[in-house]
Amino acid sequence: MQQPLSTRHGAPLQNSSTAPEHHQQVPNKAPLAPTAGQYDFTYYQNNYQTPVHNIIRPSLCPTSLGTPQGPGQMYTTLPLGPSLIAPQGPNLITARPQLDHTFVSTPQHAGYTASGGHYPGQVPYNLCSQSTTQGVSPHSASSVNNAYPGFSYHAMPVFSTQYNVPLTSQTLHPAASQPLVGVLPSHVKPLPETGQRQTQASFQPFPAGNTGASWQPLPGASMTTTTGPITNPTVASSSANSQTSTGPPLSMPHHINQSYLPGRPNVATLPVAGAPLARRPPPSADQPALASASPAPTSEAQEGVDSSSSSSSSTNTSLPNNYDALEGGSCQDSSSLATTAPAPADPRSLMSTKPFGYAYPTLQPAYQNVASPSHSVGQPTGPGYSPGPQQFTRPFTSVNQLSSTMEGLTFQNNRQAEALKQVSLLQERNILPPVPIQSPQSNLSPELRKLNCNPDLFRCTLMNIPQTQALLNKAKLPLGLLLHPFRDLTHLPVITSSTIVRCRSCRTYINPFVSFLDQRRWKCNLCYRVNDVPEEFMYNPLTRSYGEPHKRPEVQTATVEFIASSDYMLRPPQPAVYLFVFDVSHNAVESGYLNICCQSLLENFDKLPGDSRTRIGFVTFDSTVHFFNLQEGLSQPQMLIVSDIEDIFIPTPDSLLVNLHESKELVKDLLKVLPTMFTSTRETHSALGPALQAAFKLMSATGGRISVFQTQLPSVGVGRLLSREDPNQRTTTKGVQHLGPATDFYKKLALDCSGQQVAVDLFLLSGQYTDMASLACMSKYSAGSVFYYPSFHHIHNPAQVEKFQKDLKRYLIRKIGFEAVMRIRCTKGLSIHTFHGNFFVRSTDLLSLANINPDSGFAVQMSIEESLVDTSIVCFQAALLYTSSKGERRIRVHTLCLPVVNSVADVYAGADVQAITCLLATMAVDRSVSSSLSDARDALVNAVVDSLSAYRSTVSNLQQSVLVAPNSLRLFALYILALLKQKAFRTGASTRLDKRVFAMCEMKTQPLVHLMLRIHPNLYRIDNLSDEGSITVSEKTIPQPPILQLSAEKLSKEGAFLMDCGSAMYLWIGKHCSNNFISEVLGFSNYASIPQNMTQLPELNTTLSQRTSSFVSWLRDSRPFLSIIYIVKDDGPFKANFFQKLVEDRTESALSYYEFLLHIQQQISK
């Protein structure tokens, strides 16, 4: 009798010996890849050389539905055609489980147990000089701690760059001589309170947010070995936010909620975003000091994690066990380092040294011709550090060079004075500049600014970092980073070298801001350890010269990409694997999206990123789940229907994900017939949950991307949802309900997917409520993307059809990275405490990204833990390790350098108002979900109140009754007001719940440049475009009209105005607009003849049309996805949307900009 398999996501266990409607035994369910030991030797052998299961199958008949089946036939295969979709009856043949073990020639594998680890229980090979005896791993059970809560892993060998070549045998537990299984807590206890919780609304990480945490193992975890099939595996819950736990509480950084003005009980205040958290736990006391032996030989799947980045009580951290450790990279010459570095007298000296993000007093980069700080600098004296070498400096070689430096300082002082210029907000009518706002410049020298990271990639809210947390508290501004790490770049230095030079202590990659003490030694700019320059690094491949390491590409540009060696792999690089999951219920068929999807796939078939190993598969679902056999050699695709959605299984695991090139014709045949197969269906139910479970089981062997297309609420099977939206509450000014998920099924599934390097992208195409708050979790926690097309219909909404077509094309052909991790390092004294975006936080500074795409952004909140008084600059470095679609392991590194200042005026001078606004937006989203929308709105308002109040009391010399702001923050109040009027946070205006939640998703994931357009659109007058001030792009002249304030008083009935909102554009035509413009640009004779629902600009052979089209095209080309353009008339359907975005004007439920300033002034004066 077959043992029941746990679905791991709450589905009831099935335990039946025969199918209910048949009197014959049906085939045994194909045993699924046990996700707890996914990448062991057996699995690679099975998946890449032989079928997944050695099941003796008779050949399947692909010819007709009525062909008699042989006695040994396992499944009935259905030829594809419209006739397949018919009301189910007793003759409908579907794939069902069977218990006849004569079909199975190998022992049944372990039952499906969802896992959360990247490559669970990985047993790495040791690159260090230390060795283990008798093949016993030095790890204890608790050392395997860098994974997900509630999942257990099986030990497994590590592979070399060749498939199926294990480097080590299974690690045995020293006591039980059994494979090591890391068991993690099934629940997470609430964070300990550091004091009485404030009642005022302010920003702090809530349990629902993504706070960096390092997971602790359960004490006393049992060590078991599996020699046969796991008959009834017990699987713990993986709820990351559960409030109960049987294990110890997590060692998790805790954000102390601070109230700036406790005397104002009625005003919600914004706490210091950089408020200190509980420090990372130090390494356990029983950990032996390693002298200066190199840290764990981690690869960029090991990106720099060692013992102090988690709460492990391991007795030895020299071996990486999963991707937590891998991004740290293997140490070069670890043996020689261990022998040359003296052991410290006190082992605690090492333990007190943090492995990353901690530093000694800085020295300016020597080769930059920048003078050293005037104050004395204490030199580190620990093992591996130089006792005080002199910098390899070069004096100013000429008077002109010295003069140039002095001119740079003068320019710097002038810029700072401009940023601190006081602006009276109530008196400045036209506060918005007519040109796009650029990122503010820091106080760095011109040489360092030239080398710094592009602000489109890496940006800080404060371009001048305060010396202490007290100074940051005084300024009342948030400290954080905004990243766009995988952005498409036209120029990216790609470095292929056998040696990737990194700091031996903190694992920082060499970068333009290190100091070369001489030709043979360099000092890390994060931890200040002195490192040797490898011999290979002495040669410069660009100049073909030797002996000038400071001219290498790695130290000449802040963004570089390395081709990683096998040291940065836990397994061979995975192939590109794409699985498409289509909703084919009646509602989906009516929308017409499936035809567009299939047509787009056919058109872009050869452009999908990948190589000769690329694999593809398709799953469709309504109330049942349909699989498609595309195995090479078949004459046509075959369809298998699984109706047992309560205990979903994979009918033929080895033929559903096929090589894209080998089965190219079969795939194309399927895409051609798929849109017509379900045209007559009357099935209205949606089994999304079981379809996702099946997709996960298919993909977990290799990892990859699941693209889900859904058009309605899931209604049957696990993960089914009920409508929670009350249409009468759409305009409420009270609290908005149901912003969080209704079930944790989709989050748990996403965590399982993330652990197996699978990302889930969601395309939601529906005019009805579909519970975006619940469904979006599948993408949020698996590093996927969410696309939303409300009211999509292939006939009634052509604008949405055009956008869907263009977006899908971009989605299919854009660059993609697989099995990625990203780590952010920072100078000593700074610490990271909260991340924002779509990912899973694997440790305090490591993000797990099953997929990475060039359109996703991330945000990070930071605090100042230790004084920076002994340093003049701080650095941040983001390292992204990923596998390219071509199977290359690559590391993209971005480094940002900023100055340290000791006055609050300098802090304000370096405030980046756009970065601050975007960071506050992401924080407000978390607050809305974890607390309430009203709390989030109050905290946003108080962010303005507190910062302007602090500025007035500390810097301003104007009278106290004047509402004044520094020039750098003159737009802060305007941007916050615009944010309050966005769909995500607005109240009083009718807002569908799904649209509100989707707007919140975009706030969390959009890069700064795109998010700012959604928050505060740009308004241009375009009926009088000219070449004055134009720019030339690709030999085309692009007009540059001035940006106007978002107020109706800027509109004119005689003009035409274009509003660029990022994802959409609105072209408002005044009633008395020139007929010449209407005819030459829109192609109609007069205003009355313009259609009501016009959504395209015609291409006309007129000067004005070409000028307008070039400007609109230039704006569209600056973003990855299509911006629909709506032509707005006063009596048209788009008028309300257009005027709602004029954020400076008063609406029925929101203040005007002037009224908002009065409110701010009133709050400050309390």
mmCIF file with all atom_site columns, N, CA, C and O in Angstrom, residues 51-57 103-106:
data_model
loop_
_atom_site.group_PDB
_atom_site.id
_atom_site.type_symbol
_atom_site.label_atom_id
_atom_site.label_alt_id
_atom_site.label_comp_id
_atom_site.label_asym_id
_atom_site.label_entity_id
_atom_site.label_seq_id
_atom_site.pdbx_PDB_ins_code
_atom_site.Cartn_x
_atom_site.Cartn_y
_atom_site.Cartn_z
_atom_site.occupancy
_atom_site.B_iso_or_equiv
_atom_site.pdbx_formal_charge
_atom_site.auth_seq_id
_atom_site.auth_comp_id
_atom_site.auth_asym_id
_atom_site.auth_atom_id
_atom_site.pdbx_PDB_model_num
ATOM 1  N N  . PRO A 1 51  ? 16.594 9.098  -16.936 1.00 0.00 ? 51  PRO A N  1
ATOM 2  C CA . PRO A 1 51  ? 15.302 9.584  -16.435 1.00 0.00 ? 51  PRO A CA 1
ATOM 3  C C  . PRO A 1 51  ? 15.295 9.655  -14.923 1.00 0.00 ? 51  PRO A C  1
ATOM 4  O O  . PRO A 1 51  ? 16.022 8.929  -14.240 1.00 0.00 ? 51  PRO A O  1
ATOM 5  N N  . VAL A 1 52  ? 14.420 10.533 -14.406 1.00 0.00 ? 52  VAL A N  1
ATOM 6  C CA . VAL A 1 52  ? 14.385 10.766 -12.973 1.00 0.00 ? 52  VAL A CA 1
ATOM 7  C C  . VAL A 1 52  ? 14.109 9.480  -12.211 1.00 0.00 ? 52  VAL A C  1
ATOM 8  O O  . VAL A 1 52  ? 14.670 9.218  -11.166 1.00 0.00 ? 52  VAL A O  1
ATOM 9  N N  . HIS A 1 53  ? 13.237 8.643  -12.731 1.00 0.00 ? 53  HIS A N  1
ATOM 10 C CA . HIS A 1 53  ? 12.914 7.404  -12.055 1.00 0.00 ? 53  HIS A CA 1
ATOM 11 C C  . HIS A 1 53  ? 12.994 6.258  -13.059 1.00 0.00 ? 53  HIS A C  1
ATOM 12 O O  . HIS A 1 53  ? 12.466 6.349  -14.151 1.00 0.00 ? 53  HIS A O  1
ATOM 13 N N  . ASN A 1 54  ? 13.626 5.238  -12.640 1.00 0.00 ? 54  ASN A N  1
ATOM 14 C CA . ASN A 1 54  ? 13.800 4.098  -13.522 1.00 0.00 ? 54  ASN A CA 1
ATOM 15 C C  . ASN A 1 54  ? 12.530 3.256  -13.504 1.00 0.00 ? 54  ASN A C  1
ATOM 16 O O  . ASN A 1 54  ? 12.456 2.194  -12.893 1.00 0.00 ? 54  ASN A O  1
ATOM 17 N N  . ILE A 1 55  ? 11.520 3.768  -14.159 1.00 0.00 ? 55  ILE A N  1
ATOM 18 C CA . ILE A 1 55  ? 10.226 3.102  -14.182 1.00 0.00 ? 55  ILE A CA 1
ATOM 19 C C  . ILE A 1 55  ? 10.058 2.431  -15.531 1.00 0.00 ? 55  ILE A C  1
ATOM 20 O O  . ILE A 1 55  ? 10.253 3.058  -16.575 1.00 0.00 ? 55  ILE A O  1
ATOM 21 N N  . ILE A 1 56  ? 9.692  1.177  -15.525 1.00 0.00 ? 56  ILE A N  1
ATOM 22 C CA . ILE A 1 56  ? 9.509  0.448  -16.770 1.00 0.00 ? 56  ILE A CA 1
ATOM 23 C C  . ILE A 1 56  ? 8.157  0.825  -17.338 1.00 0.00 ? 56  ILE A C  1
ATOM 24 O O  . ILE A 1 56  ? 7.115  0.535  -16.751 1.00 0.00 ? 56  ILE A O  1
ATOM 25 N N  . ARG A 1 57  ? 8.165  1.510  -18.441 1.00 0.00 ? 57  ARG A N  1
ATOM 26 C CA . ARG A 1 57  ? 6.913  1.983  -19.025 1.00 0.00 ? 57  ARG A CA 1
ATOM 27 C C  . ARG A 1 57  ? 6.746  1.412  -20.419 1.00 0.00 ? 57  ARG A C  1
ATOM 28 O O  . ARG A 1 57  ? 7.657  1.476  -21.231 1.00 0.00 ? 57  ARG A O  1
ATOM 29 N N  . PHE A 1 103 ? 5.703  -2.015 -11.745 1.00 0.00 ? 103 PHE A N  1
ATOM 30 C CA . PHE A 1 103 ? 6.180  -1.002 -12.689 1.00 0.00 ? 103 PHE A CA 1
ATOM 31 C C  . PHE A 1 103 ? 7.436  -0.323 -12.200 1.00 0.00 ? 103 PHE A C  1
ATOM 32 O O  . PHE A 1 103 ? 8.074  0.397  -12.936 1.00 0.00 ? 103 PHE A O  1
ATOM 33 N N  . VAL A 1 104 ? 7.770  -0.464 -10.950 1.00 0.00 ? 104 VAL A N  1
ATOM 34 C CA . VAL A 1 104 ? 8.871  0.275  -10.360 1.00 0.00 ? 104 VAL A CA 1
ATOM 35 C C  . VAL A 1 104 ? 10.029 -0.672 -10.122 1.00 0.00 ? 104 VAL A C  1
ATOM 36 O O  . VAL A 1 104 ? 9.892  -1.687 -9.436  1.00 0.00 ? 104 VAL A O  1
ATOM 37 N N  . SER A 1 105 ? 11.159 -0.350 -10.716 1.00 0.00 ? 105 SER A N  1
ATOM 38 C CA . SER A 1 105 ? 12.307 -1.225 -10.593 1.00 0.00 ? 105 SER A CA 1
ATOM 39 C C  . SER A 1 105 ? 13.345 -0.723 -9.605  1.00 0.00 ? 105 SER A C  1
ATOM 40 O O  . SER A 1 105 ? 14.355 -1.351 -9.406  1.00 0.00 ? 105 SER A O  1
ATOM 41 N N  . THR A 1 106 ? 13.082 0.432  -9.008  1.00 0.00 ? 106 THR A N  1
ATOM 42 C CA . THR A 1 106 ? 14.019 0.964  -8.020  1.00 0.00 ? 106 THR A CA 1
ATOM 43 C C  . THR A 1 106 ? 13.253 1.311  -6.767  1.00 0.00 ? 106 THR A C  1
ATOM 44 O O  . THR A 1 106 ? 12.056 1.543  -6.807  1.00 0.00 ? 106 THR A O  1
#
